[in-house]
Every structure is written in C-alpha cells, then in structure tokens.
Amino acid sequence: MSNMLLEVNHVGHVYQTPQCEKEALKDVSFQIEEGEFVSLVGPSGCGKSTLLTIIAGLERPTHGEVRLDGKPVTAPTAEIGYMPQKDHLFSWRNIRSNITLGLEIQKKGPEYYRKAEEMMEKYGLRDVGSMMPDQLSGGMRQRCSLIRTLVTGPRFLLLDEAFSALDYQTRVAVSVDIHTIIRKENKTVLLVTHDISESLMLSDRVIVLSHSPGTVKRIHDLSVLKDTAPMERLDHEAYGSMIKDIWKELDIHG
Amino acid sequence: MDKYRKTGKKDLRSEYLHSLKTARVRIHVLRIALLILLITLWEVLTAHDILNPFIFSSPSRILATLNDLSVSGELWRHIGTSVLETVIGFLSGTILGIIIAIILWWIPTVSNVLDPYLVVLNALPKTALGPIFIVCMGTGIGAIIVMTLAISLIVTILNVLNGFIHTDVEKVKLMKMLGANRLQIFRKLIMPSNLSTIVNVLKINIGLSWVGVITGEFLVSKAGLGYLIVYGSQVFKMDLVMSSVVVLAVCAIIMHICIVLLEKATRKRFGIA
Ligand SMILES: Nc1ncnc2c1ncn2[C@@H]1O[C@H](COP(=O)(O)OP(=O)(O)OP(=O)(O)O)[C@@H](O)[C@H]1O
Ligand SMILES: [Mg+2]
C-alpha cells in the first residue's frame, strides 16, 4: 500500500490503424500524491493527450495500468474530473445549467445544486448565471468550465492544455486564477501544457516526456519554489535555470 | 464643443438607422412594383394578342377561373387534397427520417452496413419508382404519399446522420467524463447541437414534399393541384393550368413561411446561432 492518489505503472500504448502501428507511449511510470499539482510537458505528438485519455479511463492502455487510490482505472469515474482545452460550454444552455450539467447527468441531489450556487457566488459567477455562454469573456468561460468539472466533486483533475485557447495575457491571468481555485478546493491536478513557464508557475513537479514513443525523460521537483506564489516565481533565482533545463530536454535534437 | 460632438454623434447614428430603413422600404417598393409591372405586362400583351391568351392565359382569365372554381367548391377540394398529401408526406418523411438517423447513429454497425445502400438510394431519381408504388399501393392517395416519402426520406436520413456523427468529439468526451450514458449524450448533446441541421432539413423537405405530391398527382390522382394541371393541359384549358400553378405557388409559400417562423421560434428557445 502507498499513500499515492494516482499511480501510473509501466503504461505503454500502441495505436493500431489499418495503415500502420504507432507506438505512442512506452513504459511510462510516475505517481502523484494527494494534493499535488503536477504538470506534464513534452513536444507535440509525444503522447500527452493519449496519456490523459488513458488516465481518464476513456481508453485502455495496451500495456501497464493506472490506479487511483489503489484501484485500477478502467472506465470514466466520478473521482476523476476532466477539463478540456476549449471550454466547450453548451451554447444552448445558460451558465448555471452548463455548470450543473454533470449534476444532471449523475442525478445528484439538491445539496450539490446548493454547492454549485455557492461556488458560483464564491468565484464571481453569481450575476452571470442566467446569461448565455457567448455573452462571457474567455476567462470567465474557462472558470465556468472548471466549476462544471469541480462541482461533481472529483478528487483528481485532468487539464488538457486547459488554457492554450486563450491569448497570452489572458492565459497567464486565467491560469493563476484557476490555480487559486484549485488550491482552495484542495484538488490534485495533472496539467498538460506546451508552455514551460506555465508549468513552472503553477506546479509542484514537472514531468518531461520525450518524443516518439513518449517516455518519462525527467521529473523536476519544484520544492524550491514551493512557498512562492505563481507570479512571483517568475522573479525567483531558480526559475531561469529551470526553464533552460526543461527547454534543453524538450529540444528536438536531444 | 462637447455638446456639439454629442449631438453630432447621435445624428450620425440616427442618420445611419434612417438610411437603413429607407433602403429597406425602397427595396420592398421596388419588389412590389416589379410584380405589378409583370402582371400588367402579362395582361396587356395577352389582351392585344401579342402573346396568345389561349396558351399563356392572362391575369384576368386566371382570376375568373379561380372565382368559378371557388364558387363551385372545386378549388377548395383540390387545395385540400394536395395540402393534406404534402403535410402527411412531409411529416412522415421528416419524422421517419430522423428516427432512422437516430437508430443508425445509435448502432454504428447498422449504419456501416447500410451506408452503400443509402448512397445508391440517394443517387437514384425517386420518380423512377413511381410506377412501382402505383402497382403496390393502387392509384389513390397512398401511392402519392409513398412517392413523397421516397423523395424526402433518404435526404433526411443522410443529412441528420451526418450532423449527428460530426458532433464535436471533444464535447462527447466531456459528456463521458461527466458520466453520461449514450441516451444522455444523445438527449443533452447530440440533439440540441443538431437543431439547426434539423431545421434546415425541414426547409429542404417542405420543397421536396411538394415535388413528390405534384409528381404523384401527375401519375395517378383524381384530385389535387397536380391533377388539375394535368387535366387542364389534356383538355387544353390553359387558364386552368395557370390558375393551378398560381395557387400552388401560394400554398408552397405559406408552408415555407410556417417553417421559417418555426425556425425563428426554435432559435429563440434554444439560443442557436
Ligand atoms: N486515434 C489515434 N489513432 C492513431 N494514432 C493516434 C491516435 N491518436 C493519436 N495518435 C498518434 O499518437 C501520437 C501521440 O498523440 P497525442 O495526441 O497523444 O500527442 P500530444 O502529445 O497530445 O500532442 P499535442 O501536443 O500536439 O497535443 C501521435 O503521433 C499521434 O499521431
Ligand atoms: Mg494533445
């Protein structure tokens, strides 16, 4: 027994298509503790989304296994929340009913709807509850998307490039905003990102994947940055060298 | 200075709105003027025998014919028959088409197996099947409705199924992660995100249904606007033919307007762009 929330054990994945075989992941192993915020970076096409889909239980890996709380993950579970790259709010539902979509699906009781109201109130969405998604800014929509994921009460969140659809300035602001909410709600997170500085700003650890097939190249421990707030990390003395290190590891030649 | 600017700005806005409105009014006036011009031209040319009135009829002859027909009650019987056939054909084609599309979406094996059949049926001119329907269904209203159904059904299935299949996979993934089963995915995502596809299908089908009904009536019937047209041409009463065409146009336009109104209502209700 371990006190790890998530265990990824020797996961490998081979996509079969009529044309060819494509090994997307090979022998990927790591663990995530309860309450940790971990980022996953890697070059395009190295299998980040594949790994996330496997952890989410949407796809079975061809090798190895994923365990959540010691139990194998084989299908989507309410314990794991998933926040996609785009907010994917449904244009025919207002903000409130977008947020409670998961509650409807899981047929949750009124206490969950009260919680949804509380969270909307707490995170500045109370006044927009009856508005339609296209009346909101990108950042607000992203917040709705997060609350929709959080309100069903998952313990573990998967964010697949959750901010990359936003322009740079908004992205920084929104990612810090989302980070704050996630910390307040005390969730465990695995964030996939292309953006090294985003991963350094937000996480406790950064997992670097190598290209084709994806394997764990290195896991960076950011405990030196632990007590520094996201924006202030940019000025931290260790920040520059870490960016350089990860940059080198992601190098297409290396 | 400030005040001047403010009123200046406001004037610009109201001027713009005003110009929009006058442009709209002008277009409407021109449209109606064109219609009046064409009708007058038709009347004048046929009155002076520049166009042969026995072939081209004329507005006054059409009015007279319509008057006779409506006094005797004939007109309403024929309109009623055609409209009824169209509505039944339209509803059954649309509803059946959507139901079949749902089944095909639900069970991909079935849709994979049937795919080439649908393609062939879609390419086939359905009017070619008319004689078969007549043999099977007799020469009554049944054959006409089946004809209409044949014309609109395949198009409906293909369009709706295509919309269903191309619903954003990321959204489907999101629904699955929220724990949705297939029925929930269908009801909460597939159906609402394809409402505009379905509205478009309705628009296409109303036109196709008229095609089916008129073709069917040409082939078999003893009543309806298509029958009037065929009958009129056989006995060389072109007034009757032209009158029927005019009535047909009016009926088709009214149904089209109904669909447009329905579309507006659904867009408002479901907030689709
Ligand atoms: N359904 C599939 N069938 C076959 N091959 C696939 C499939 N999905 C992904 N792949 C391949 O697997 C590899 C990993 O893809 P994946 O989407 O996981 O990469 P990624 O790291 O998320 O890339 P990006 O950063 O561009 O999002 C790629 O080479 C891709 O072509
Ligand atoms: Mg990806």
XYZ file of C-alpha atoms and ligand atoms in Angstrom:
559
model
C 0.000 0.000 0.000
C 1.151 3.508 -0.743
C -0.318 6.869 0.044
C -0.246 7.859 -3.605
C -3.539 9.016 -5.093
C -2.584 8.187 -8.662
C -0.183 5.527 -9.862
C 0.784 5.151 -13.483
C 2.595 1.821 -13.769
C 4.584 0.959 -16.894
C 1.919 2.321 -19.187
C 2.510 1.790 -22.870
C 0.131 2.431 -25.710
C 0.211 1.343 -29.322
C -2.353 2.750 -31.734
C -3.401 0.258 -34.383
C -4.582 1.597 -37.687
C -5.015 -0.260 -40.979
C -2.012 1.614 -42.378
C 0.447 1.144 -39.542
C 1.214 0.599 -35.926
C 2.071 3.677 -33.894
C 3.704 3.380 -30.512
C 2.539 6.497 -28.709
C 3.692 5.722 -25.167
C 6.323 3.391 -23.769
C 6.861 2.326 -20.186
C 5.568 5.487 -18.538
C 5.581 5.369 -14.743
C 5.012 8.044 -12.133
C 2.959 8.699 -9.044
C 1.013 11.685 -7.824
C 0.317 12.374 -4.171
C -2.971 13.688 -2.870
C -2.997 17.489 -3.123
C -0.141 17.738 -5.592
C -0.194 19.901 -8.710
C 1.814 18.172 -11.424
C 2.471 19.369 -14.967
C 3.201 17.228 -17.963
C 5.237 18.840 -20.738
C 6.576 17.346 -23.912
C 6.991 18.039 -27.605
C 3.928 17.957 -29.841
C 2.774 14.451 -30.640
C 4.670 12.788 -27.798
C 1.534 11.235 -26.380
C 0.388 13.671 -23.702
C -3.261 13.580 -24.713
C -3.073 9.819 -25.111
C -1.788 9.507 -21.562
C -4.532 11.751 -20.243
C -7.214 9.777 -22.090
C -5.841 6.600 -20.522
C -5.749 8.055 -17.024
C -9.292 9.319 -17.543
C -10.400 5.767 -18.294
C -11.626 6.673 -21.786
C -9.088 4.345 -23.372
C -7.429 1.150 -22.120
C -3.635 1.147 -22.392
C -2.083 -1.698 -24.342
C 0.478 -2.174 -21.572
C 0.568 -1.452 -17.873
C -2.129 0.022 -15.675
C -3.396 3.130 -13.963
C -4.527 3.051 -10.348
C -6.492 5.646 -8.489
C -6.417 5.164 -4.736
C -5.075 1.668 -5.327
C -7.964 0.639 -7.574
C -7.385 0.098 -11.319
C -8.999 2.679 -13.590
C -10.826 1.016 -16.484
C -13.691 3.379 -17.253
C -14.539 7.035 -16.582
C -15.220 7.575 -12.902
C -16.724 10.419 -10.908
C -13.466 10.588 -8.921
C -11.678 11.992 -11.955
C -12.651 15.318 -13.470
C -11.582 16.364 -16.927
C -11.250 19.898 -18.231
C -10.756 20.111 -21.990
C -8.644 22.560 -23.941
C -11.588 24.651 -25.042
C -14.277 25.428 -22.517
C -16.920 23.538 -24.539
C -19.772 25.280 -22.806
C -23.039 24.338 -24.499
C -24.353 27.361 -26.363
C -27.987 26.358 -25.822
C -27.670 26.324 -22.034
C -27.192 29.307 -19.775
C -24.185 29.464 -17.463
C -25.987 27.988 -14.490
C -27.268 24.948 -16.343
C -23.894 24.491 -18.028
C -22.330 24.322 -14.595
C -24.893 21.841 -13.328
C -24.682 19.617 -16.436
C -22.661 16.983 -14.585
C -25.098 17.034 -11.663
C -27.986 16.407 -14.044
C -26.147 13.529 -15.667
C -25.165 11.952 -12.370
C -28.620 12.664 -10.927
C -27.202 14.402 -7.864
C -29.349 15.655 -5.029
C -30.187 19.264 -4.091
C -27.139 19.641 -1.835
C -24.955 19.517 -4.924
C -27.010 22.230 -6.596
C -26.583 24.346 -3.476
C -22.858 23.724 -3.713
C -22.952 24.842 -7.344
C -24.632 28.099 -6.296
C -22.052 28.573 -3.556
C -19.175 28.051 -5.935
C -20.666 30.415 -8.496
C -21.046 33.004 -5.756
C -17.538 32.411 -4.433
C -15.853 32.587 -7.800
C -17.642 35.589 -9.208
C -20.218 33.946 -11.451
C -23.344 34.652 -9.469
C -24.508 37.535 -11.619
C -23.952 35.741 -14.902
C -25.860 32.561 -14.015
C -28.706 33.265 -16.391
C -26.520 34.619 -19.201
C -25.647 32.570 -22.246
C -22.017 31.453 -22.734
C -21.344 33.731 -25.714
C -22.009 36.762 -23.540
C -18.968 35.960 -21.374
C -15.264 36.625 -21.820
C -12.844 33.777 -22.491
C -11.514 33.852 -18.938
C -14.983 33.730 -17.385
C -15.941 30.836 -19.629
C -12.851 28.935 -18.574
C -13.830 29.479 -14.956
C -17.314 28.101 -15.687
C -15.731 25.097 -17.323
C -13.622 24.486 -14.216
C -16.555 24.833 -11.857
C -18.597 22.466 -14.012
C -15.801 19.949 -13.505
C -15.360 20.659 -9.794
C -18.967 20.679 -8.708
C -19.495 16.953 -9.144
C -16.786 16.505 -6.525
C -13.884 14.736 -8.261
C -10.707 14.288 -6.232
C -8.386 14.310 -9.179
C -8.407 16.748 -12.092
C -7.012 16.302 -15.563
C -6.462 19.511 -17.518
C -5.503 19.053 -21.172
C -3.923 22.326 -22.307
C -6.761 23.967 -20.498
C -5.547 27.486 -21.253
C -3.944 27.237 -24.662
C -7.005 28.545 -26.487
C -6.572 31.936 -24.803
C -4.270 34.776 -25.817
C -1.052 35.142 -23.816
C -2.119 37.785 -21.306
C -5.454 36.168 -20.569
C -3.774 32.795 -20.327
C -1.433 33.921 -17.568
C -4.248 35.601 -15.665
C -6.658 32.694 -16.101
C -4.140 30.010 -15.231
C -3.253 31.813 -11.991
C -6.961 32.282 -11.296
C -7.739 28.608 -11.907
C -4.709 27.622 -9.850
C -6.050 29.625 -6.908
C -9.464 27.987 -7.148
C -7.965 24.508 -7.373
C -5.764 25.147 -4.339
C -8.730 26.454 -2.363
C -10.757 23.389 -3.232
C -7.744 21.245 -2.361
C -7.692 19.165 -5.524
C -4.969 17.020 -7.026
C -4.100 18.012 -10.578
C -2.329 16.753 -13.649
C -1.969 19.574 -16.167
C -0.825 19.002 -19.737
C 0.812 22.058 -21.249
C 3.099 23.230 -24.026
C 4.115 26.211 -22.001
C 7.178 25.642 -19.813
C 6.728 28.852 -17.869
C 3.114 27.951 -17.159
C 4.229 24.609 -15.746
C 6.879 26.282 -13.581
C 4.466 28.891 -12.300
C 1.743 26.507 -11.250
C 3.161 23.160 -10.263
C 4.893 21.217 -7.530
C 6.510 18.901 -10.039
C 7.043 18.884 -13.794
C 7.165 15.644 -15.747
C 9.033 15.929 -19.037
C 8.117 13.421 -21.747
C 10.401 12.595 -24.631
C 9.268 12.195 -28.188
C 8.054 9.171 -30.073
C 7.331 6.940 -28.269
C 6.634 9.067 -25.203
C 8.662 8.093 -22.180
C 9.374 9.920 -18.945
C 12.577 11.801 -19.581
C 12.858 13.542 -16.279
C 10.770 14.632 -13.321
C 11.607 18.061 -11.929
C 10.928 18.708 -8.291
C 9.998 22.334 -7.777
C 10.143 22.280 -3.974
C 12.466 25.312 -4.000
C 9.571 27.299 -5.453
C 7.033 25.764 -3.106
C 6.333 28.827 -0.985
C 6.424 31.296 -3.850
C 3.207 32.490 -5.444
C 2.789 31.802 -9.188
C 3.517 35.308 -10.484
C 6.453 35.793 -8.102
C 8.063 32.608 -9.301
C 8.958 34.457 -12.485
C 11.447 36.522 -10.431
C 12.823 33.601 -8.458
C 16.543 32.910 -8.893
C 15.978 29.229 -9.700
C 13.375 29.983 -12.374
C 15.723 30.921 -15.202
C 17.935 27.858 -14.955
C 14.912 25.561 -14.697
C 13.372 26.998 -17.840
C 16.686 26.465 -19.605
C 16.966 22.875 -18.366
C 13.481 21.887 -19.471
C 13.914 23.748 -22.732
C 17.026 21.698 -23.446
C 15.254 18.473 -22.552
C 12.470 19.300 -24.958
C 14.955 20.083 -27.705
C 14.020 18.247 -30.858
C 17.637 17.188 -31.356
C 18.082 15.940 -27.801
C -17.860 71.887 -28.162
C -18.695 68.798 -26.124
C -22.351 69.224 -26.690
C -21.832 69.666 -30.381
C -19.885 66.438 -30.592
C -22.512 64.535 -28.713
C -25.375 65.620 -30.896
C -23.133 65.172 -33.915
C -22.535 61.567 -32.950
C -26.175 60.914 -32.269
C -27.178 62.406 -35.594
C -24.738 60.129 -37.319
C -26.287 57.102 -35.657
C -29.903 58.053 -36.324
C -28.973 59.061 -39.839
C -27.491 55.630 -40.352
C -30.534 53.875 -38.930
C -32.792 56.070 -41.005
C -30.852 55.276 -44.174
C -31.070 51.578 -43.373
C -34.797 51.858 -43.037
C -35.310 53.857 -46.223
C -33.141 51.372 -48.120
C -35.330 48.535 -46.855
C -38.534 50.336 -47.740
C -37.184 51.137 -51.206
C -36.331 47.504 -51.899
C -39.830 46.462 -50.843
C -41.477 49.089 -53.001
C -39.367 48.052 -55.997
C -40.217 44.401 -55.484
C -43.933 45.087 -55.414
C -43.629 47.447 -58.378
C -41.854 44.724 -60.349
C -44.646 42.271 -59.558
C -47.312 44.762 -60.640
C -45.332 45.552 -63.780
C -45.041 41.886 -64.752
C -48.722 41.227 -64.142
C -49.742 44.310 -66.092
C -47.412 43.387 -68.921
C -48.881 39.897 -68.994
C -52.395 41.290 -69.093
C -51.647 43.907 -71.757
C -49.642 41.581 -74.023
C -52.307 38.897 -73.963
C -55.152 41.426 -74.366
C -53.525 42.673 -77.570
C -52.811 39.149 -78.790
C -49.065 39.735 -78.805
C -48.940 36.699 -76.526
C -51.526 34.085 -77.331
C -54.035 34.165 -74.424
C -55.078 30.570 -75.098
C -51.592 29.381 -74.345
C -50.361 31.934 -71.820
C -53.746 32.678 -70.230
C -53.857 36.092 -68.511
C -54.283 37.520 -65.028
C -57.929 38.429 -65.610
C -58.715 34.968 -67.022
C -56.945 33.370 -64.046
C -58.993 35.457 -61.618
C -62.185 34.477 -63.410
C -61.240 30.800 -63.430
C -60.342 30.871 -59.742
C -63.613 32.590 -58.969
C -65.636 29.922 -60.804
C -63.679 27.138 -59.153
C -64.064 28.547 -55.666
C -67.782 29.243 -56.080
C -68.370 25.637 -57.090
C -66.191 24.480 -54.174
C -63.894 22.596 -56.572
C -60.899 24.800 -55.748
C -61.011 24.066 -52.031
C -61.323 20.345 -52.584
C -58.236 20.300 -54.795
C -56.210 22.556 -52.490
C -57.282 20.467 -49.509
C -56.222 17.227 -51.181
C -52.795 18.489 -52.212
C -52.065 20.237 -48.917
C -53.116 17.174 -46.939
C -50.884 14.917 -49.035
C -47.982 17.322 -48.695
C -48.341 17.685 -44.942
C -48.644 13.933 -44.402
C -45.724 13.229 -46.732
C -43.638 15.965 -45.149
C -44.300 14.887 -41.573
C -43.840 11.178 -42.219
C -40.684 11.724 -44.297
C -39.149 14.022 -41.726
C -40.121 12.094 -38.605
C -39.314 8.681 -40.036
C -36.039 10.033 -41.434
C -34.987 11.444 -38.083
C -35.934 8.244 -36.269
C -33.930 6.136 -38.722
C -30.988 8.540 -38.405
C -31.140 8.113 -34.602
C -31.114 4.328 -34.945
C -28.200 4.434 -37.365
C -26.267 6.735 -35.010
C -27.050 4.503 -32.089
C -25.889 1.283 -33.736
C -22.841 2.079 -35.909
C -22.750 -1.451 -37.335
C -26.150 -0.921 -38.906
C -25.118 2.399 -40.420
C -21.872 0.905 -41.751
C -23.753 -1.947 -43.375
C -26.435 0.315 -44.834
C -24.098 3.075 -46.000
C -23.737 1.957 -49.670
C -27.478 1.293 -49.885
C -28.211 4.819 -48.713
C -25.755 6.233 -51.229
C -27.379 4.345 -54.100
C -30.896 5.231 -52.980
C -29.848 8.840 -52.695
C -28.431 8.886 -56.222
C -31.486 7.162 -57.705
C -34.155 9.531 -59.108
C -37.065 8.559 -56.903
C -39.665 9.433 -59.532
C -38.457 6.337 -61.395
C -40.051 4.305 -58.629
C -43.457 5.932 -59.210
C -44.923 3.083 -61.316
C -43.836 0.543 -58.685
C -45.641 2.485 -55.974
C -48.751 2.659 -58.100
C -48.726 -1.083 -58.649
C -48.242 -1.708 -54.936
C -50.448 0.982 -53.464
C -53.129 1.458 -56.093
C -53.990 4.777 -57.664
C -55.107 6.554 -54.518
C -53.610 8.945 -52.039
C -51.410 6.142 -50.656
C -49.174 5.982 -53.725
C -48.751 9.771 -53.695
C -47.716 9.838 -50.058
C -45.252 6.999 -50.565
C -43.845 8.896 -53.518
C -43.354 11.968 -51.325
C -41.840 9.860 -48.591
C -39.385 8.288 -51.030
C -38.215 11.692 -52.188
C -37.627 13.222 -48.741
C -36.703 10.235 -46.585
C -33.178 9.432 -47.792
C -32.074 13.070 -47.861
C -33.350 13.465 -44.313
C -31.529 10.376 -43.068
C -28.249 11.366 -44.701
C -28.299 14.977 -43.539
C -29.352 14.284 -39.976
C -26.996 11.323 -39.535
C -24.133 13.381 -40.910
C -24.869 16.100 -38.364
C -25.062 13.564 -35.527
C -21.784 11.913 -36.469
C -19.905 15.180 -36.780
C -20.834 16.452 -33.353
C -17.635 17.697 -31.695
C -15.772 14.635 -30.336
C -14.264 16.718 -27.532
C -17.763 17.539 -26.323
C -18.675 13.854 -26.435
C -15.538 13.108 -24.420
C -16.551 15.743 -21.904
C -20.001 14.183 -21.546
C -18.442 10.764 -20.995
C -16.154 12.161 -18.319
C -19.182 13.639 -16.582
C -20.550 10.102 -16.516
C -23.095 10.345 -19.315
C -24.519 7.203 -20.906
C -25.441 7.044 -24.597
C -29.005 8.191 -24.061
C -27.829 11.202 -22.050
C -25.206 12.027 -24.655
C -27.951 11.927 -27.251
C -30.508 13.981 -25.366
C -28.232 16.572 -23.847
C -25.622 16.981 -26.576
C -26.347 15.380 -29.954
C -29.948 16.516 -30.299
C -29.580 20.143 -29.166
C -26.368 20.703 -31.091
C -28.047 19.446 -34.274
C -31.217 21.501 -34.036
C -30.105 23.820 -36.803
C -29.348 20.837 -39.061
C -32.845 19.562 -38.426
C -34.419 22.933 -39.142
C -32.530 23.022 -42.436
C -33.801 19.543 -43.253
C -37.363 20.744 -42.597
C -36.833 23.572 -45.066
C -35.492 21.233 -47.733
C -38.238 18.682 -47.114
C -41.132 21.064 -47.499
C -39.961 21.776 -51.042
C -39.284 18.112 -51.773
C -42.711 17.106 -50.464
C -44.393 19.382 -52.974
C -42.285 17.824 -55.719
C -43.391 14.367 -54.575
C -47.063 15.296 -54.346
C -47.262 17.020 -57.729
C -45.346 14.219 -59.448
C -47.591 11.666 -57.782
C -50.724 13.534 -58.816
C -49.452 13.764 -62.390
C -49.213 9.987 -62.395
C -52.356 8.818 -60.665
C -54.783 11.058 -58.934
C -58.323 12.219 -59.457
C -57.961 15.313 -57.312
C -55.380 17.856 -56.243
C -53.483 20.708 -57.862
C -51.220 18.342 -59.806
C -54.301 16.624 -61.179
C -55.817 19.992 -62.165
C -52.631 20.899 -64.032
C -52.538 17.621 -65.954
C -56.253 17.647 -66.626
C -56.151 21.275 -67.799
C -53.333 20.587 -70.220
C -55.053 17.493 -71.625
C -58.241 19.382 -72.454
C -56.154 22.401 -73.429
C -57.654 24.686 -70.764
C -54.524 26.689 -70.110
C -56.452 29.060 -67.833
C -56.980 26.140 -65.523
C -53.319 25.124 -65.701
C -52.046 28.610 -64.950
C -54.560 29.123 -62.153
C -53.459 25.872 -60.529
C -49.801 26.877 -60.760
C -50.561 30.210 -59.093
C -52.482 28.527 -56.287
C -49.682 26.001 -55.894
C -47.126 28.791 -55.554
C -49.209 30.485 -52.884
C -49.622 27.228 -50.906
C -45.910 26.456 -51.087
C -45.021 29.959 -49.938
C -47.378 29.763 -46.971
C -45.834 26.471 -45.838
C -42.349 27.866 -46.278
C -43.280 30.836 -44.112
C -44.601 28.460 -41.434
C -41.230 26.687 -41.359
C -39.327 29.967 -41.162
C -41.490 31.047 -38.226
C -40.888 27.705 -36.543
C -37.177 28.150 -37.126
C -37.222 31.575 -35.502
C -39.090 30.174 -32.517
C -36.636 27.292 -32.004
C -33.636 29.561 -32.403
C -35.011 31.844 -29.761
C -35.951 28.996 -27.470
C -32.663 27.111 -27.734
C -30.309 30.001 -28.412
C -28.703 28.561 -31.513
C -26.804 30.986 -33.655
N -6.642 7.645 -32.542
C -5.357 7.551 -32.953
N -5.011 6.626 -33.878
C -3.727 6.515 -34.299
N -2.720 7.280 -33.864
C -3.000 8.223 -32.955
C -4.330 8.427 -32.451
N -4.315 9.441 -31.565
C -3.033 9.856 -31.512
N -2.241 9.127 -32.327
C -0.794 9.295 -32.505
O -0.170 9.117 -31.262
C 0.836 10.085 -31.046
C 0.579 10.833 -29.764
O -0.588 11.653 -29.921
P -1.134 12.612 -28.784
O -2.350 13.296 -29.291
O -1.271 11.861 -27.527
O 0.062 13.668 -28.661
P 0.140 15.012 -27.817
O 1.395 14.940 -27.032
O -1.102 15.257 -27.085
O 0.310 16.072 -28.978
P -0.089 17.616 -28.947
O 0.918 18.287 -28.090
O 0.055 18.017 -30.386
O -1.472 17.717 -28.438
C 0.851 10.976 -32.266
O 1.922 10.578 -33.086
C -0.463 10.706 -32.952
O -0.289 10.769 -34.347
Mg -2.717 16.823 -27.178
